[in-house]
Steps between C-alpha positions, in 0.01 A plus 500: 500500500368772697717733374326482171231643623613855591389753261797677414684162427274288376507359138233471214339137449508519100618143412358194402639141473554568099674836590743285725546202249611810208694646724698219576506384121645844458765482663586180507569500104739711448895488445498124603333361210660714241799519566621222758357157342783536246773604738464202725399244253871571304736521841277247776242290361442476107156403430447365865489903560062420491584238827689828643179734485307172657728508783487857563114502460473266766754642708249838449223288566550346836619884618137621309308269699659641834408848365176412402416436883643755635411783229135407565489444857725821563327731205771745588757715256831390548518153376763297657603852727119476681517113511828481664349796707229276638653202525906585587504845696606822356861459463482182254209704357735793440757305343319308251334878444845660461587160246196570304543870454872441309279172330257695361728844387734290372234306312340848373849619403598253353216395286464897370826481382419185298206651361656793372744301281245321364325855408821603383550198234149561386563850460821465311316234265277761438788762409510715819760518706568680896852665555692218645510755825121458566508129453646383820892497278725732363786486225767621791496445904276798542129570595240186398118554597274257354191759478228205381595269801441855712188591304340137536532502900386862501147417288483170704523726799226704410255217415570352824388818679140547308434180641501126489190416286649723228833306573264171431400617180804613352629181594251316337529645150900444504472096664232427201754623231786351666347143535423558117814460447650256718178286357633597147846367585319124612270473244711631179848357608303170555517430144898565470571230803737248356558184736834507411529823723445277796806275461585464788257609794723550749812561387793328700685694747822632361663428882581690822732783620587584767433831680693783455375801663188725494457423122345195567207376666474446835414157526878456341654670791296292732592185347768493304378453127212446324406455130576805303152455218346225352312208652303467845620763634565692221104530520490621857807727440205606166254519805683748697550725184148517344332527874547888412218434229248400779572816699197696574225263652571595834425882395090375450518459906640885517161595396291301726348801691365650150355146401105515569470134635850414570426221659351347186702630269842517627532127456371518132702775415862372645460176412330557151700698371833297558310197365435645135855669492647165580318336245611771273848511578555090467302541116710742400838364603384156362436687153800726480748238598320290249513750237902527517730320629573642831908546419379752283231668662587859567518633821420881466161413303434131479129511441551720202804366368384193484218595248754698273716150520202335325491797259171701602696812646135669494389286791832619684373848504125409641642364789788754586197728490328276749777514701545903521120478592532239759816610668220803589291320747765366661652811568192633634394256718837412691499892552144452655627246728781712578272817620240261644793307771625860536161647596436185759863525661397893524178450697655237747718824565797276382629800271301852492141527574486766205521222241158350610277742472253397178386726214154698621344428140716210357524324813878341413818574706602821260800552730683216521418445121630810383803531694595130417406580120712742501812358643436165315493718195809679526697146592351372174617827315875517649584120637529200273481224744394211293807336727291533805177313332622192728366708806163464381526163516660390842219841675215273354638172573535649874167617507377180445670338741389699765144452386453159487667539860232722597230269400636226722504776763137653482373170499664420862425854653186624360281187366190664574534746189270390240653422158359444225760413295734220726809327353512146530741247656628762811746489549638278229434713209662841659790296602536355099464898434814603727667218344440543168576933538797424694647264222459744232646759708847297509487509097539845482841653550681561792558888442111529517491337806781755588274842421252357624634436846643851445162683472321260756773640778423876361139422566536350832750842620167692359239326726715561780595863466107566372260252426486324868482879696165611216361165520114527541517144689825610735322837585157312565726287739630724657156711575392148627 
C-alpha cells in the first residue's frame, strides 16, 4: 500500500461506487448472455439452463464476497495477484499473476474476435462487404488478418491511456444501450412465452459414458462416467459452461487503487454489479427458453433467433446490434485488467520496472497498456483461438480459489487491519468458495487442464530465471 504512494507510480483516484457497479455490468454482459443461454439450454439443461446461471451466480458470489474484503482492505492494483501477494508470498502471487495475464489476453482476444463477426454480419446486412483476407479468413490456406478485431483493441488501447475517468464514461454510454436491449429481450419476448415451452423442466438425463480421453471432462477421467446432458447434473455440467458469462467481476478489484473511497465502494461495486447481471441473466434464459422450445433454439444467435421464430425478424436485428455494442466494453475492460495486473507485477519488480512508471499528465500505466494493446491486438488479428476460450475459465476459477484462501489467511496473520468490508462465516464461507471453484473446474475438459498446467510450469521456469533475482522484496531482503 505504500507503494501507491510514490509519485512516479502512483495511480489517479477517479472512480466512484457507480463507476465500479458499470464497469462490472460491462463486462459482465457480454458473449454469455447472447450467445451461450441457447447453447447450453439445447446440449445440458433445457429450460433448467435459468437454475444453471443461479448456480454459477452463487458460485461468483461466495468468491465476490472474499474479494470484496480483500479489494477494500488491500486498495491495491492487481486483484487476486496483490491479494495473494499479501496474504501467500510472492511466488503463489506470481503464479496466480502469470494465470491471470493468459486469463485476461485470452479473454481480450477472444472477445475482439467475436465482436468483429458480429460487425461483419451487420455490415453485410447493410450491403458491404471486407475481402475475406482482412476478415480473420481467406478462400485458400493463405494470409487471414481480421483488421476490425485489430482496430477494436488498438482504439480500446488508446482510451485506456487518456485515462480511466474517460474509460468510465465511455463505458457508461455503451452499458446503458446494451441493458436496453437485454431489457427489450425480457419485456417484449414476455408476451411470446408459451407454457408449453417448459415441458419438461429438467429434462431427464439421456445416461452416462464413460471416459475416453482428453475430449471429455475431467471429472469422467476421475471417476469413470458421468451423465452426458440432461437432468441434475446436466444443470451443473450448464453451470460450468455459462460461468464464462459471469467473467469479469473480479476485474472491478483491478481498479481498486483508482477508486476514490475504495473501501466503501469496492464492496458496492463487486458485489452490485454481479447481483443485477445475475438477475438479468436468469430473466432472460427463463424468457428465451420459454419463447422456443429449447431443441430448437439456435446456438450461434439464440436471443435473436428466437424472435425471428415468432416472426418479428426486426427485433432480431435490435439486439444483434446490442450485442456488437456490448461485446465493446467487455473488450475494454478485461484489457484494463490486463495492463492494470501487469503494471502491479511490474512495480513489485516481478517483471521490468519500465512497465510501472505512470503517465506524467494521464496518470495510467501507458507502458504496460500500450505494449499489451498491441500484442493483444495482433493475436486478435492473426490467431483464432475461440478453442482456447476454456482457459478463461479454469485462470478465473483459480483466482478465486486462491482468494477466498487468502481471506482465511489475513484474518490469522494480520487481524489488526481494519476492514470495512468483512465476509461472514470465516472460515466457512471461503471454504464453500474453494469448493464450489474447484467443482466447476472438474467440468471443464481435461485438455484445458492440460495447457493450463503447461503455461503454469512456463511461468514458474520465468520466476526462477528472472522474477525471484529483480524482486523488489528479495533485493530488500537481501539489503536487510
Amino acid at each position: 500500500m505504500q507503494d501507491t504512494e510514490e509519485p512516479e507510480h502512483q495511480l489517479k483516484r477517479s472512480l466512484s461506487a457507480l463507476d465500479l457497479t458499470v464497469f462490472g455490468v460491462g463486462v459482465i454482459i457480454g458473449t454469455g448472455i447472447f450467445v451461450l443461454t441457447g447453447t447450453v439450454a439445447k446440449n445440458n439443461a433445457g429450460p433448467a439452463v435459468a437454475l444453471a446461471f443461479v448456480a454459477a451466480g452463487v458460485v461468483c458470489g461466495l468468491a465476490a464476497i472474499c474479494y470484496a474484503e480483500l479489494a477494500s482492505t488491500v486498495p491495491v492494483a492487481g486483484s487476486a495477484y496483490t491479494f495473494s501477494f499479501a496474504t501467500l508470498g510472492e511466488l503463489p502471487a506470481w503464479i496466480i499473476g502469470w494465470d491471470l495475464v493468459l486469463e485476461f489476453a485470452l479473454g481480450t482476444a477472444v472477445v475482439a474476435v467475436g465482436w468483429s463477426g458480429y460487425v461483419r454480419s451487420l455490415l453485410d446486412n447493410a450491403g458491404w462487404h471486407l475481402p475475406q483476407a482482412l476478415s480473420g479468413t481467406s478462400d485458400t490456406d493463405g494470409f487471414g488478418f481480421d483488421l476490425l478485431a485489430f482496430l477494436l483493441v488498438l482504439l480500446l488501447t488508446g482510451v485506456l491511456v487518456l485515462g480511466m475517468k474517460l474509460s468510465a464514461r465511455v463505458t457508461s454510454v455503451v452499458v446503458a444501450i446494451k441493458l436496453a436491449v437485454v431489457l427489450l429481450v425480457i419485456i417484449a419476448g414476455a408476451f411470446f412465452i408459451k407454457s408449453e415451452n417448459y415441458k419438461p423442466f429438467i429434462p431427464p438425463a439421456t445416461g452416462s459414458t464413460k471416459a475416453s480421453g482428453l475430449d471429455s471432462p475431467l471429472i469422467q477421467v476421475l471417476f469413470g462416467y458421468a451423465p452426458t446432458s440432461f437432468g441434475v447434473q446436466g444443470i451443473f455440467t450448464a453451470a460450468a459452461v455459462v460461468f464464462f458469462a459471469f467473467i469479469g467481476f473480479d476485474i472491478v478489484a483491478t481498479a481498486a487503487e483508482e477508486t476514490k473511497n475504495p473501501q466503501r465502494d469496492m464492496p458496492r461495486g463487486i458485489l452490485g454489479s454481479l447481483f443485477i447481471c445475475t438477475a438479468l441473466y436468469v430473466a432472460v434464459s427463463v424468457v428465451v427458453t420459454g419463447m422456443q422450445k429449447y431443441t430448437e433454439l439456435s446456438v450461434d444467435a439464440p436471443l435473436a433467433d428466437a424472435f425471428k421464430a415468432t416472426g418479428h425478424p426486426w427485433f432480431a436485428g435490435v439486439i444483434s446490434f446490442g450485442a456488437a455494442v456490448g461485446l465493446t466494453t467487455v473488450c475494454m475492460i478485461l484489457l484494463l485488467g490486463q495492463t492494470r495486473v501487469f503494471f502491479a507485477m511490474s512495480r513489485d519488480g516481478l517483471i521490468p520496472r519500465f512497465f510501472s512508471r505512470v503517465h506524467p499528465q494521464f496518470r495510467t500505466p501507458y507502458r504496460s497498456t500500450i505494449l499489451l494493446g498491441v500484442l493483444i491486438a495482433v493475436i486478435a488479428g492473426f490467431t483464432s483461438i475461440s478453442e482456447l476460450a476454456a482457459l478463461v475459465n479454469i485462470g478465473t476459477l483459480f483466482a478465486f480459489v486462491l482468494v477466498a484462501v487468502g481471506v482465511i489467511i489475513l484474518r490469522r496473520t494480520r487481524p489488526d487491519l481494519p476492514r470495512s468490508f468483512r465476509t461472514p462465516w470465516v472460515p466457512v464461507l471461503p471454504i464453500l468458495s474453494v469448493a464450489a471453484s474447484l467443482w466447476l473446474m472438474l467440468n471443464l475438459p481435461s485438455e484445458t487442464w492440460l495447457r493450463f498446467g503447461i503455461w503454469m510450469v512456463i511461468g514458474v521456469v520465468v520466476y526462477f530465471l528472472y522474477g525471484r533475482s529483480h524482486s523488489r522484496m528479495n533485493r530488500a531482503n537481501k539489503g536487510a
